[in-house]
Amino acid sequence: MRSAFLLLAVLSLSRIVHAGDNTPDVPLTHAVYRSLDRYDVRGWLDSAAPQTRPYTRLEVARLLIQVLRNGDAQAAMSGTERAILRRHLASFRGEAARLGHTRPVAETGGFAQLADALYSWGDTSASVAVDALFRQRLILLRGEVRERETVSQTHIGAIVRGTLGDRIGFRARHYEAREWSTLARRARADVIARPIELVQFKGKAADFREATYQLVWATRWFAADAAKGSLDWGPGRSGNLLMAPFAPTFGMARFRTAYGRVRFIHILGFLEADSGLIDPSRTRFDNGHRRTFLRSKAIAAHRVEVDVSPSVRLGFQEAVIYGDRDFEFLYASPVSVLTAAQMAVGDSDNLAVGLDVSLRPVRRIQTYLALFMDDLRKFSPGDFSNKFAVQTGVFWVDAFGLPDTDLRAEFVHIEPFVYSHRFNINAYTHFDALLGYPTGPNSDRYWAWLTHRFSPSVSAALCLERTRLGENIENSDGTLTNVGGDARLGRRSEDPAVREFLSGTVEKRTQVGVDLVLEPFADFVLSTTYRLTRGSNVPLKGGSRGDGSTHDFRVTLDLNFY
C-alpha cells in the first residue's frame, strides 16, 4: 500500500461528496449505526456504507435520506423499520433540512417531547444544542472465578454541539462518574467500568471522569479537526484489528476527505504510556514531593476506502506507534508512506498494515475479511517480525426469513506477539488497553449475535462466544516465560525467536448471554443483560487456576449516553 497512490485516487475519482461538512461526529455507540448496517446490507443505500467510523451528523442524515427516497426500501420495510427510520430522521432533522429534506418528521410515543435536546437554538449562520447525559447501572457478579460483588455505577454530565457558519463545527461531552462496590477499590484492575482514564480510589468507591471534544474546520476539499475521541476502522462489529473503540479516548489531529467512491482519513494521535513506563529524565522533587512523568507516546495512521461497486468495498490502512521522542515530522503528512517513513527514521517503531474487503453476494447477506500485518518484513515470510492476525465475518439481515431479525457471526485469529514490540513503549496500547482487537495476542475467538426487534421500542438479543488465550507462563521461581501472550511485553533478548500459537498457559472461556432493551423514545434506554461465562484453566478467586463460572447480571438506565 502506498499513500501517494491513495492521494492520487482521492484526487482522480468522480466528484466531492462530503465537501463543506462542518458537522461534528456521531459517537460510535449511537443506535443509528446498527440501523445503517441493516440498510447497507439490504441494498437501500446509493453506495456501500463506509467502514471508517465515526460518521459526521451530516453524513448520517444523507444516508437516512437515501433510504427514505429509495422506492424498494419503502416497499419492503416492516412497520418497525419504518418507525425506527422516522425516529432517526427526527434526531437528525436539522442536518436533513440542510440537505433539502423539509418534510416534517417527529418522534412517536407519549414521551416524544423528551427526544429533543434540552436546549437548542439556531439561525442562518449558527446553531447550538445542549443536552444532559446520565447513566445508572447496577451489576451483580457471582460465581467461582471472582469474589461475590455488587456494583453501582453513576455517570452524570452534559453534551454541547453546534456549528458556526459553513466552516466551523464543534462538540464537547463531559461526565463525572463514581463506582461503588461491596469490595474495596485499590487498583485499576478492581474497577469494572471500561474504558477508563485516571482513577481516584476512595475505599469501596472509585471516581473517574472523561471529557471528549471536537473542533472541525471544513473546506470545499477537505475537513480537518482537533479532537479527543475514539475510532473504529474496518468491517468487524465485535472489534477491529487495527483500530477499535475499546481503549480510552485519545487526542488527535485529523484530516478527512472524500471524493466520489474514495474516502481518505489521516490522524496524528497522542497516547498515554502504561503506568510503569516512567521517564527518569523528567523526575522532579518539588516542595518535598516526588513528581514523575510517563514516557511520551504517539500514533500516526491513515485509511483509504474504495467502493468498487454498491456491493464491494475495499479498505487499506497503515499505522505506526512511536515513543520516547517528540513529534515525528515524517509521519505528519497525509501523503506520507508510513511503511517507508518508519524505515527512514531508523526502523525502531511499531508499524502495522491492514487491508479488508466487504462483499454483499446477495441482498440481505454481507461477508467480510480483514488482515493485519504487524512489523512486516517483505521477502522474509519466516522472519520473527512478521506477525499476523485475521478476521472474517458474516452479517445476515432478516435471518431465517424472520423480519427485523439480524444474525452476525465473526471469527478472529491473532498470532503470538501481535501488537507488541521489542521496545515496550511502542506497544499497540493506550493507557492499559489495546487500540486493536480486545482479546490481544496469542488468541482466537468465535462470536455470534442474534437480535430481534419486536417494535421500535423493544428488542432482544442472544449472544454466544468462545475465546482461547495463551498467557505468558509465571514460573515458580518468579521468572516469566514469554510466549507472546501480552501486548505490553515484546520479545526480550533471552526469549527464543520462535512462535507457537496457543503456547503458554491456555485459558478457555465460553460465554452465553441474553439482552432485553426498552427504548420508549430516542436515546432513553432501559436495558437488562445476563452473561454466563464458563472458564477452563482460568484464575480463580482463591489464587489458583481451575474451572469455574461467572454470572454477570446488569440493569442499566441511559439518557443520551453515547
mmCIF file with all atom_site columns, N, CA, C and O in Angstrom, residues 101-123:
data_model
loop_
_atom_site.group_PDB
_atom_site.id
_atom_site.type_symbol
_atom_site.label_atom_id
_atom_site.label_alt_id
_atom_site.label_comp_id
_atom_site.label_asym_id
_atom_site.label_entity_id
_atom_site.label_seq_id
_atom_site.pdbx_PDB_ins_code
_atom_site.Cartn_x
_atom_site.Cartn_y
_atom_site.Cartn_z
_atom_site.occupancy
_atom_site.B_iso_or_equiv
_atom_site.pdbx_formal_charge
_atom_site.auth_seq_id
_atom_site.auth_comp_id
_atom_site.auth_asym_id
_atom_site.auth_atom_id
_atom_site.pdbx_PDB_model_num
ATOM 1  N N  . HIS A 1 101 ? -34.153 18.146 2.813  1.00 0.00 ? 101 HIS A N  1
ATOM 2  C CA . HIS A 1 101 ? -35.298 17.332 3.229  1.00 0.00 ? 101 HIS A CA 1
ATOM 3  C C  . HIS A 1 101 ? -36.111 18.139 4.224  1.00 0.00 ? 101 HIS A C  1
ATOM 4  O O  . HIS A 1 101 ? -35.741 18.288 5.387  1.00 0.00 ? 101 HIS A O  1
ATOM 5  N N  . THR A 1 102 ? -37.232 18.666 3.750  1.00 0.00 ? 102 THR A N  1
ATOM 6  C CA . THR A 1 102 ? -38.033 19.559 4.592  1.00 0.00 ? 102 THR A CA 1
ATOM 7  C C  . THR A 1 102 ? -39.313 18.918 5.083  1.00 0.00 ? 102 THR A C  1
ATOM 8  O O  . THR A 1 102 ? -40.055 19.530 5.841  1.00 0.00 ? 102 THR A O  1
ATOM 9  N N  . ARG A 1 103 ? -39.600 17.668 4.656  1.00 0.00 ? 103 ARG A N  1
ATOM 10 C CA . ARG A 1 103 ? -40.803 17.018 5.143  1.00 0.00 ? 103 ARG A CA 1
ATOM 11 C C  . ARG A 1 103 ? -40.708 16.855 6.660  1.00 0.00 ? 103 ARG A C  1
ATOM 12 O O  . ARG A 1 103 ? -39.708 16.350 7.182  1.00 0.00 ? 103 ARG A O  1
ATOM 13 N N  . PRO A 1 104 ? -41.702 17.253 7.433  1.00 0.00 ? 104 PRO A N  1
ATOM 14 C CA . PRO A 1 104 ? -41.595 17.149 8.896  1.00 0.00 ? 104 PRO A CA 1
ATOM 15 C C  . PRO A 1 104 ? -41.532 15.694 9.346  1.00 0.00 ? 104 PRO A C  1
ATOM 16 O O  . PRO A 1 104 ? -42.235 14.839 8.830  1.00 0.00 ? 104 PRO A O  1
ATOM 17 N N  . VAL A 1 105 ? -40.646 15.434 10.286 1.00 0.00 ? 105 VAL A N  1
ATOM 18 C CA . VAL A 1 105 ? -40.557 14.116 10.910 1.00 0.00 ? 105 VAL A CA 1
ATOM 19 C C  . VAL A 1 105 ? -40.624 14.322 12.410 1.00 0.00 ? 105 VAL A C  1
ATOM 20 O O  . VAL A 1 105 ? -40.147 15.302 12.940 1.00 0.00 ? 105 VAL A O  1
ATOM 21 N N  . ALA A 1 106 ? -41.228 13.377 13.105 1.00 0.00 ? 106 ALA A N  1
ATOM 22 C CA . ALA A 1 106 ? -41.410 13.549 14.538 1.00 0.00 ? 106 ALA A CA 1
ATOM 23 C C  . ALA A 1 106 ? -41.243 12.230 15.245 1.00 0.00 ? 106 ALA A C  1
ATOM 24 O O  . ALA A 1 106 ? -41.573 11.179 14.720 1.00 0.00 ? 106 ALA A O  1
ATOM 25 N N  . GLU A 1 107 ? -40.746 12.313 16.442 1.00 0.00 ? 107 GLU A N  1
ATOM 26 C CA . GLU A 1 107 ? -40.682 11.146 17.319 1.00 0.00 ? 107 GLU A CA 1
ATOM 27 C C  . GLU A 1 107 ? -42.101 10.751 17.689 1.00 0.00 ? 107 GLU A C  1
ATOM 28 O O  . GLU A 1 107 ? -42.997 11.585 17.793 1.00 0.00 ? 107 GLU A O  1
ATOM 29 N N  . THR A 1 108 ? -42.322 9.460  17.856 1.00 0.00 ? 108 THR A N  1
ATOM 30 C CA . THR A 1 108 ? -43.649 8.975  18.218 1.00 0.00 ? 108 THR A CA 1
ATOM 31 C C  . THR A 1 108 ? -43.643 8.485  19.647 1.00 0.00 ? 108 THR A C  1
ATOM 32 O O  . THR A 1 108 ? -42.609 8.131  20.200 1.00 0.00 ? 108 THR A O  1
ATOM 33 N N  . GLY A 1 109 ? -44.811 8.453  20.271 1.00 0.00 ? 109 GLY A N  1
ATOM 34 C CA . GLY A 1 109 ? -44.917 7.924  21.623 1.00 0.00 ? 109 GLY A CA 1
ATOM 35 C C  . GLY A 1 109 ? -45.227 9.024  22.617 1.00 0.00 ? 109 GLY A C  1
ATOM 36 O O  . GLY A 1 109 ? -45.128 10.226 22.359 1.00 0.00 ? 109 GLY A O  1
ATOM 37 N N  . GLY A 1 110 ? -45.613 8.619  23.834 1.00 0.00 ? 110 GLY A N  1
ATOM 38 C CA . GLY A 1 110 ? -46.052 9.554  24.842 1.00 0.00 ? 110 GLY A CA 1
ATOM 39 C C  . GLY A 1 110 ? -44.959 10.457 25.375 1.00 0.00 ? 110 GLY A C  1
ATOM 40 O O  . GLY A 1 110 ? -45.237 11.488 25.947 1.00 0.00 ? 110 GLY A O  1
ATOM 41 N N  . PHE A 1 111 ? -43.687 10.076 25.203 1.00 0.00 ? 111 PHE A N  1
ATOM 42 C CA . PHE A 1 111 ? -42.592 10.884 25.717 1.00 0.00 ? 111 PHE A CA 1
ATOM 43 C C  . PHE A 1 111 ? -41.873 11.599 24.582 1.00 0.00 ? 111 PHE A C  1
ATOM 44 O O  . PHE A 1 111 ? -40.684 11.879 24.678 1.00 0.00 ? 111 PHE A O  1
ATOM 45 N N  . ALA A 1 112 ? -42.567 11.897 23.502 1.00 0.00 ? 112 ALA A N  1
ATOM 46 C CA . ALA A 1 112 ? -41.930 12.427 22.309 1.00 0.00 ? 112 ALA A CA 1
ATOM 47 C C  . ALA A 1 112 ? -41.147 13.704 22.588 1.00 0.00 ? 112 ALA A C  1
ATOM 48 O O  . ALA A 1 112 ? -40.070 13.921 22.042 1.00 0.00 ? 112 ALA A O  1
ATOM 49 N N  . GLN A 1 113 ? -41.694 14.579 23.453 1.00 0.00 ? 113 GLN A N  1
ATOM 50 C CA . GLN A 1 113 ? -41.018 15.840 23.695 1.00 0.00 ? 113 GLN A CA 1
ATOM 51 C C  . GLN A 1 113 ? -39.651 15.650 24.327 1.00 0.00 ? 113 GLN A C  1
ATOM 52 O O  . GLN A 1 113 ? -38.775 16.502 24.204 1.00 0.00 ? 113 GLN A O  1
ATOM 53 N N  . LEU A 1 114 ? -39.409 14.544 25.016 1.00 0.00 ? 114 LEU A N  1
ATOM 54 C CA . LEU A 1 114 ? -38.128 14.321 25.665 1.00 0.00 ? 114 LEU A CA 1
ATOM 55 C C  . LEU A 1 114 ? -37.044 13.912 24.679 1.00 0.00 ? 114 LEU A C  1
ATOM 56 O O  . LEU A 1 114 ? -35.873 13.846 25.042 1.00 0.00 ? 114 LEU A O  1
ATOM 57 N N  . ALA A 1 115 ? -37.421 13.599 23.430 1.00 0.00 ? 115 ALA A N  1
ATOM 58 C CA . ALA A 1 115 ? -36.429 13.204 22.437 1.00 0.00 ? 115 ALA A CA 1
ATOM 59 C C  . ALA A 1 115 ? -35.631 14.391 21.936 1.00 0.00 ? 115 ALA A C  1
ATOM 60 O O  . ALA A 1 115 ? -34.564 14.225 21.351 1.00 0.00 ? 115 ALA A O  1
ATOM 61 N N  . ASP A 1 116 ? -36.127 15.613 22.117 1.00 0.00 ? 116 ASP A N  1
ATOM 62 C CA . ASP A 1 116 ? -35.424 16.797 21.667 1.00 0.00 ? 116 ASP A CA 1
ATOM 63 C C  . ASP A 1 116 ? -34.317 17.159 22.654 1.00 0.00 ? 116 ASP A C  1
ATOM 64 O O  . ASP A 1 116 ? -34.290 16.712 23.793 1.00 0.00 ? 116 ASP A O  1
ATOM 65 N N  . ALA A 1 117 ? -33.393 18.004 22.185 1.00 0.00 ? 117 ALA A N  1
ATOM 66 C CA . ALA A 1 117 ? -32.327 18.475 23.055 1.00 0.00 ? 117 ALA A CA 1
ATOM 67 C C  . ALA A 1 117 ? -32.911 19.298 24.197 1.00 0.00 ? 117 ALA A C  1
ATOM 68 O O  . ALA A 1 117 ? -33.991 19.912 24.078 1.00 0.00 ? 117 ALA A O  1
ATOM 69 N N  . LEU A 1 118 ? -32.207 19.331 25.305 1.00 0.00 ? 118 LEU A N  1
ATOM 70 C CA . LEU A 1 118 ? -32.645 20.105 26.458 1.00 0.00 ? 118 LEU A CA 1
ATOM 71 C C  . LEU A 1 118 ? -32.781 21.578 26.093 1.00 0.00 ? 118 LEU A C  1
ATOM 72 O O  . LEU A 1 118 ? -33.713 22.272 26.507 1.00 0.00 ? 118 LEU A O  1
ATOM 73 N N  . TYR A 1 119 ? -31.826 22.049 25.277 1.00 0.00 ? 119 TYR A N  1
ATOM 74 C CA . TYR A 1 119 ? -31.887 23.431 24.780 1.00 0.00 ? 119 TYR A CA 1
ATOM 75 C C  . TYR A 1 119 ? -31.286 23.449 23.385 1.00 0.00 ? 119 TYR A C  1
ATOM 76 O O  . TYR A 1 119 ? -30.252 22.809 23.133 1.00 0.00 ? 119 TYR A O  1
ATOM 77 N N  . SER A 1 120 ? -31.913 24.134 22.477 1.00 0.00 ? 120 SER A N  1
ATOM 78 C CA . SER A 1 120 ? -31.356 24.280 21.128 1.00 0.00 ? 120 SER A CA 1
ATOM 79 C C  . SER A 1 120 ? -31.707 25.650 20.586 1.00 0.00 ? 120 SER A C  1
ATOM 80 O O  . SER A 1 120 ? -32.751 26.230 20.912 1.00 0.00 ? 120 SER A O  1
ATOM 81 N N  . TRP A 1 121 ? -30.813 26.154 19.741 1.00 0.00 ? 121 TRP A N  1
ATOM 82 C CA . TRP A 1 121 ? -31.007 27.448 19.111 1.00 0.00 ? 121 TRP A CA 1
ATOM 83 C C  . TRP A 1 121 ? -30.276 27.441 17.786 1.00 0.00 ? 121 TRP A C  1
ATOM 84 O O  . TRP A 1 121 ? -29.238 26.782 17.629 1.00 0.00 ? 121 TRP A O  1
ATOM 85 N N  . GLY A 1 122 ? -30.814 28.166 16.810 1.00 0.00 ? 122 GLY A N  1
ATOM 86 C CA . GLY A 1 122 ? -30.140 28.253 15.531 1.00 0.00 ? 122 GLY A CA 1
ATOM 87 C C  . GLY A 1 122 ? -30.725 29.329 14.663 1.00 0.00 ? 122 GLY A C  1
ATOM 88 O O  . GLY A 1 122 ? -31.894 29.702 14.800 1.00 0.00 ? 122 GLY A O  1
ATOM 89 N N  . ASP A 1 123 ? -29.887 29.879 13.784 1.00 0.00 ? 123 ASP A N  1
ATOM 90 C CA . ASP A 1 123 ? -30.358 30.780 12.740 1.00 0.00 ? 123 ASP A CA 1
ATOM 91 C C  . ASP A 1 123 ? -29.608 30.434 11.464 1.00 0.00 ? 123 ASP A C  1
ATOM 92 O O  . ASP A 1 123 ? -29.050 29.334 11.347 1.00 0.00 ? 123 ASP A O  1
#
